[in-house]
PDB file of C-alpha atoms in Angstrom:
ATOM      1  CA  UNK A   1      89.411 101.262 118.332  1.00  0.00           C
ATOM      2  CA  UNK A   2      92.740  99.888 117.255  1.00  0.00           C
ATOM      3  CA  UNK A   3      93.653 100.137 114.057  1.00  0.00           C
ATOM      4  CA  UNK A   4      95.078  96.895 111.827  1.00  0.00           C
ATOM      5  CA  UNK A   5      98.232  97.785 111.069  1.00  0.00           C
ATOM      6  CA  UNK A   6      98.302  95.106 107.918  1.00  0.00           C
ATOM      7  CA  UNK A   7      95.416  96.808 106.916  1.00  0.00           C
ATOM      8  CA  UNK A   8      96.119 100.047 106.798  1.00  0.00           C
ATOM      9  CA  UNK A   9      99.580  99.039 105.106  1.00  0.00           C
ATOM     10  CA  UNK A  10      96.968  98.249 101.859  1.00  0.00           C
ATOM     11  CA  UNK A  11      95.525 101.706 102.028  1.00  0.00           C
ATOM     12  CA  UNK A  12      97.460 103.581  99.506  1.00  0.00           C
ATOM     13  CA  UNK A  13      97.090 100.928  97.329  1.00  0.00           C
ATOM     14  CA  UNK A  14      93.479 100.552  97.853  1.00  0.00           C
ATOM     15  CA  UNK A  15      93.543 104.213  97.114  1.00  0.00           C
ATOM     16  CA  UNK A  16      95.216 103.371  93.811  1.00  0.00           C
ATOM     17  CA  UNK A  17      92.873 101.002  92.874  1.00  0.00           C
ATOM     18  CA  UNK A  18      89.802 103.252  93.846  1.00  0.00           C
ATOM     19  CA  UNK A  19      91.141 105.672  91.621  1.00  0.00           C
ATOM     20  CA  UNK A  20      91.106 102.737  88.605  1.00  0.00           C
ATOM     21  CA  UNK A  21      87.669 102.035  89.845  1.00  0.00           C
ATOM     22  CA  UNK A  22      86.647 105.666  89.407  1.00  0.00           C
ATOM     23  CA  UNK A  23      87.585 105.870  86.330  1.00  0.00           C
ATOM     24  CA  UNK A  24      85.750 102.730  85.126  1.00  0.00           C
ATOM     25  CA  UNK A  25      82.470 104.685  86.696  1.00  0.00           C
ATOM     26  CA  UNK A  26      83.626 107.434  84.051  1.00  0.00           C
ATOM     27  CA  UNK A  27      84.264 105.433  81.538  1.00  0.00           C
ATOM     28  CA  UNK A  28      80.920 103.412  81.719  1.00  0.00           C
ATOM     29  CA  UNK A  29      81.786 100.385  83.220  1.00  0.00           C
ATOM     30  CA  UNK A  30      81.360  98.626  86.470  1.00  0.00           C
ATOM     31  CA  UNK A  31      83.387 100.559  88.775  1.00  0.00           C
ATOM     32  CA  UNK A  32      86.131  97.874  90.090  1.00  0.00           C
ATOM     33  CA  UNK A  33      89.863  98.746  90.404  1.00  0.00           C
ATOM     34  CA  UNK A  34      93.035  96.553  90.629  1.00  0.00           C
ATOM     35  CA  UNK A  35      96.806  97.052  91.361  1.00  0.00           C
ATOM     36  CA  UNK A  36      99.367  94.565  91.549  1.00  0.00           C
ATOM     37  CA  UNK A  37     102.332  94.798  93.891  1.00  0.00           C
ATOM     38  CA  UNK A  38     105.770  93.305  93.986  1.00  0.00           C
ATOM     39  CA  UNK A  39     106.992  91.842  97.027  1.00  0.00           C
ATOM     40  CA  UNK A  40     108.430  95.599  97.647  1.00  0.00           C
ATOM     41  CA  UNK A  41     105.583  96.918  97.393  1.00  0.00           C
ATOM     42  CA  UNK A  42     105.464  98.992  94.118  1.00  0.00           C
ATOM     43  CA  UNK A  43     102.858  98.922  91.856  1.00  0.00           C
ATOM     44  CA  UNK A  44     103.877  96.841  88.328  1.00  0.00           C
ATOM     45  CA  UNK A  45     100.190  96.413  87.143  1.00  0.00           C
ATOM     46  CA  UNK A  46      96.766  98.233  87.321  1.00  0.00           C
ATOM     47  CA  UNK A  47      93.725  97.603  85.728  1.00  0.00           C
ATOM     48  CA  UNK A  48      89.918  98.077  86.038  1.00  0.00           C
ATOM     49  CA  UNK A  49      86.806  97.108  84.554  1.00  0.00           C
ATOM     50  CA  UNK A  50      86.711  97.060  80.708  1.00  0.00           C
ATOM     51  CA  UNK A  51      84.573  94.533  79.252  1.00  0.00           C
ATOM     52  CA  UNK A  52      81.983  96.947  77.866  1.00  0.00           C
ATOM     53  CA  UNK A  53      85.054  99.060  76.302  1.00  0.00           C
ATOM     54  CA  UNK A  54      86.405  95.758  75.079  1.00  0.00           C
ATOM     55  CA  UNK A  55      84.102  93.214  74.516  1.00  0.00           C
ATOM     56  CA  UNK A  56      86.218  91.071  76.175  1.00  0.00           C
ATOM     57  CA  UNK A  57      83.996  88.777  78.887  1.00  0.00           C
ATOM     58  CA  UNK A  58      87.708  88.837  80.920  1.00  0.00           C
ATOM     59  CA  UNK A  59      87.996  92.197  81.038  1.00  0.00           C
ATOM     60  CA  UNK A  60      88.359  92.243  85.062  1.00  0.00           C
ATOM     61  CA  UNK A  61      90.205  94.769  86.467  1.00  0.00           C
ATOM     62  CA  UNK A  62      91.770  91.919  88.406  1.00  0.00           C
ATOM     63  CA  UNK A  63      92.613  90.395  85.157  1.00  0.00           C
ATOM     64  CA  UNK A  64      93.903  93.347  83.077  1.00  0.00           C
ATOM     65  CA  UNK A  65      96.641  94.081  86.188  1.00  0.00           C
ATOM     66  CA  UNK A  66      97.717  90.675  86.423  1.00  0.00           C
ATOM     67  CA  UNK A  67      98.454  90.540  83.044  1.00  0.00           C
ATOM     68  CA  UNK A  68     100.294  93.685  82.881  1.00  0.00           C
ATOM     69  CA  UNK A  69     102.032  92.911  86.006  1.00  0.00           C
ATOM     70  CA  UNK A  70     102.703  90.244  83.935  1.00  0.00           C
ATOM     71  CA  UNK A  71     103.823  91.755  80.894  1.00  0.00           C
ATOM     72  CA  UNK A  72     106.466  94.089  83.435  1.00  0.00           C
ATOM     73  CA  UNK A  73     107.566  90.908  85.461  1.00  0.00           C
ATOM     74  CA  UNK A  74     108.396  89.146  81.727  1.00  0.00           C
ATOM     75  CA  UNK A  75     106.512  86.236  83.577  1.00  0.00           C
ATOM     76  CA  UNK A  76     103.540  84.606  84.153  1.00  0.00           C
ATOM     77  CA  UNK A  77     104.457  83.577  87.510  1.00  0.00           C
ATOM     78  CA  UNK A  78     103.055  86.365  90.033  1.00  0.00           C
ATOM     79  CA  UNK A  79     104.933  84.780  93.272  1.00  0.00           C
ATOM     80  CA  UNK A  80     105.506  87.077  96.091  1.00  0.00           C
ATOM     81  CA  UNK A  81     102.966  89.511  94.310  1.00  0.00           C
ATOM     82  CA  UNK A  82      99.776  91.344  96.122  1.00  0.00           C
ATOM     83  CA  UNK A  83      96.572  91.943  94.230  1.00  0.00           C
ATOM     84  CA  UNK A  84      94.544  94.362  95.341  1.00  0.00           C
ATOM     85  CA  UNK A  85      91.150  95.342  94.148  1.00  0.00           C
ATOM     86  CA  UNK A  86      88.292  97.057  94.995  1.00  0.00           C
ATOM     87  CA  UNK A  87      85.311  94.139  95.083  1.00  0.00           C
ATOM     88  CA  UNK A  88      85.925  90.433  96.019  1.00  0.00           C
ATOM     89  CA  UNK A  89      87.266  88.623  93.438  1.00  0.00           C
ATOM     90  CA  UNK A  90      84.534  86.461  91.311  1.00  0.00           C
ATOM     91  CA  UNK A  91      85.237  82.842  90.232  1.00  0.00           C
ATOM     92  CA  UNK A  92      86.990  83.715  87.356  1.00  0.00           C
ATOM     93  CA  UNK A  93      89.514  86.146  88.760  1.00  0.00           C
ATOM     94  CA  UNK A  94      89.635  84.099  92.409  1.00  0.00           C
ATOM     95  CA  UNK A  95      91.000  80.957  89.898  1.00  0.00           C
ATOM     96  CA  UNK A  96      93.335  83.879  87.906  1.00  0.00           C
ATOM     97  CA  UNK A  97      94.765  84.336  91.270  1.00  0.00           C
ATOM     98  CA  UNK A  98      95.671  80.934  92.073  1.00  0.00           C
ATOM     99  CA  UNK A  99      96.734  80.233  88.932  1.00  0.00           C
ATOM    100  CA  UNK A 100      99.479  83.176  88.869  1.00  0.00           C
ATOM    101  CA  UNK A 101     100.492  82.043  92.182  1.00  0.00           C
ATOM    102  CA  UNK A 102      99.795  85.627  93.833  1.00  0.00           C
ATOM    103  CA  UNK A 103     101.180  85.671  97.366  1.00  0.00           C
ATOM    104  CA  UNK A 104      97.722  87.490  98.649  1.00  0.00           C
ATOM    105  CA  UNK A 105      94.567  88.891  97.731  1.00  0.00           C
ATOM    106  CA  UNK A 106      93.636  92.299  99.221  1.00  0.00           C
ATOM    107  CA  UNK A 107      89.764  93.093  98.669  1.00  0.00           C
ATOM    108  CA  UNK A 108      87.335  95.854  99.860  1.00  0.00           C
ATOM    109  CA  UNK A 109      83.801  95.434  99.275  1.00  0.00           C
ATOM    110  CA  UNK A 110      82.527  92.008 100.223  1.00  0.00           C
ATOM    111  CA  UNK A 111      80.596  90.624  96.915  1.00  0.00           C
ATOM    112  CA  UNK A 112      77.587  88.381  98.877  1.00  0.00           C
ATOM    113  CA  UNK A 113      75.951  87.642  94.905  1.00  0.00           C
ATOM    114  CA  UNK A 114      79.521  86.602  93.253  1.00  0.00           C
ATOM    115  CA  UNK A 115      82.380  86.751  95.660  1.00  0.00           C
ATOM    116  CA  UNK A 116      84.827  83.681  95.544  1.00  0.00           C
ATOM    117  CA  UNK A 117      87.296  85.203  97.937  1.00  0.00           C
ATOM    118  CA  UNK A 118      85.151  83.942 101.117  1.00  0.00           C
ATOM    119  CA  UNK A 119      81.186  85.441 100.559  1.00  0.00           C
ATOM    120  CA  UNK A 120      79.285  82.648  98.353  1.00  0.00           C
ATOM    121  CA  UNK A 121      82.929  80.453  97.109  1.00  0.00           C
ATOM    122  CA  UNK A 122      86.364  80.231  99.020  1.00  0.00           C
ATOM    123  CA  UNK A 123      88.247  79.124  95.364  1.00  0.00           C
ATOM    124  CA  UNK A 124      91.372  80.301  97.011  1.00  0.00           C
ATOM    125  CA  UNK A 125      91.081  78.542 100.348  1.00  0.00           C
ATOM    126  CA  UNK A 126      89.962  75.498  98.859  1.00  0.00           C
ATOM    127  CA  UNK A 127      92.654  72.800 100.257  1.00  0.00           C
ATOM    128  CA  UNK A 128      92.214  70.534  97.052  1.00  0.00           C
ATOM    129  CA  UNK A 129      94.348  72.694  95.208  1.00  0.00           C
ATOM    130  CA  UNK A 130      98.058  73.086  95.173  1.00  0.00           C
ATOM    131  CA  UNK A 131      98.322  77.123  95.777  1.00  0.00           C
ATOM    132  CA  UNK A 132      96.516  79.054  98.419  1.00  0.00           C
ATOM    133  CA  UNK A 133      97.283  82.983  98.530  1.00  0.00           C
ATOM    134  CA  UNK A 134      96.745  84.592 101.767  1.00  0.00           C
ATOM    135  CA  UNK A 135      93.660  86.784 102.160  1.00  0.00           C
ATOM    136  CA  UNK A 136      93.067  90.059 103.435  1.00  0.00           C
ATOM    137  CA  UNK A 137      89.380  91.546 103.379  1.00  0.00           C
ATOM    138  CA  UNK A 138      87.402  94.358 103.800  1.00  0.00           C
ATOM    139  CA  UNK A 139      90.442  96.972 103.432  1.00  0.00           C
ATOM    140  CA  UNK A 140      88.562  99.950 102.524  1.00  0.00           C
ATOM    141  CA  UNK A 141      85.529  98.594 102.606  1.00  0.00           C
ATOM    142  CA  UNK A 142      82.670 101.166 103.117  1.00  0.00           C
ATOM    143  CA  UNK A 143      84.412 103.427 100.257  1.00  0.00           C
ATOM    144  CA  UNK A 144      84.994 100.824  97.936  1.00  0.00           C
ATOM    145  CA  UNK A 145      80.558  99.662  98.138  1.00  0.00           C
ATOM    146  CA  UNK A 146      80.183 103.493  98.035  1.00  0.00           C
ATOM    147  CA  UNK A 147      81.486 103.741  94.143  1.00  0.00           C
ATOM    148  CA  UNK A 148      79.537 100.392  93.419  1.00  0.00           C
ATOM    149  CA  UNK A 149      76.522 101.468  94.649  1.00  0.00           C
ATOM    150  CA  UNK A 150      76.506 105.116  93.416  1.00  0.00           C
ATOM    151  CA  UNK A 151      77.250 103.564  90.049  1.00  0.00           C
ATOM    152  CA  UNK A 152      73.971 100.802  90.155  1.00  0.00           C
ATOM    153  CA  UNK A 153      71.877 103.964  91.912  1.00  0.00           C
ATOM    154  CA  UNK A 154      72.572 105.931  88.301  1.00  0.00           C
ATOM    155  CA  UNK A 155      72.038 103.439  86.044  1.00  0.00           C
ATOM    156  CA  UNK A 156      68.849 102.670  87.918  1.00  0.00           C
ATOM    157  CA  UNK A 157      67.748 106.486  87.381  1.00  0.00           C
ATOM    158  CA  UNK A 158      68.503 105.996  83.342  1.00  0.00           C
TER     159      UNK A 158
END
């Protein structure tokens, strides 16, 4: 089978991300990574999971890169940026998105229970609203519900 080339031009920083992710698992929380891209391509914000570690209800990896990309940009405007994270953005960080004015939204696992990014809400698609980033699902998929569901499998065990 053909492969996507868009796709696979998110794969290292899926990669990245799944290596945030990963060390959310490690760290206790809900293994979900995030990386922000400039329009070149490098990487000016990362984040993942941390609202256990915080106490912070917004602690989204989606939400800690943006604001750190951010912080680096000087700006709140994220225009010709790239998120990319590890589990389908929920309503929260789907609205973040728009907000910031991200070009696109790269996801891998498909969240059926809390996705906004297409599964149970399209908040980024919606056509009442004055910013629409592009979307670009399931890079990574398979590995990215791997992590999530190795994590819920353990804490099951407990």
């Amino acid at each position: 089978m053909a492969r996507d080339p868009v796709i696979e031009g998110f794969v290292p920083a899926m990669e990245r991300a799944l290596d945030e992710a990963r060390q959310a698992f490690d760290e206790g929380e809900i293994p979900v990574g995030a990386v922000v891209l400039d329009a070149s391509g490098e990487i000016i914000g990362t984040g993942r999971n941390e609202r256990e570690r915080s106490a912070d209800p917004t602690g989204h990896a989606e939400i800690v890169a943006m604001r750190r990309a951010a912080a680096s940009l000087g700006e709140w405007r994220l225009s010709g940026c790239t998120l990319v994270v590890t589990l389908e953005p929920c309503t929260m960080c789907a609205g973040a998105s728009v907000q910031a004015r991200l070009d696109r939204v790269v996801y891998g696992a498909v969240d059926p229970k809390a996705g906004a990014v297409g599964s149970l809400w399209d908040v980024v698609r919606d056509r009442r609203l004055n910013h629409r980033p592009e979307v670009i699902a399931e890079v990574m998929a398979d590995e990215c519900a791997a992590l999530l569901i190795e994590f819920f499998a353990h804490r099951r065990v407990r």
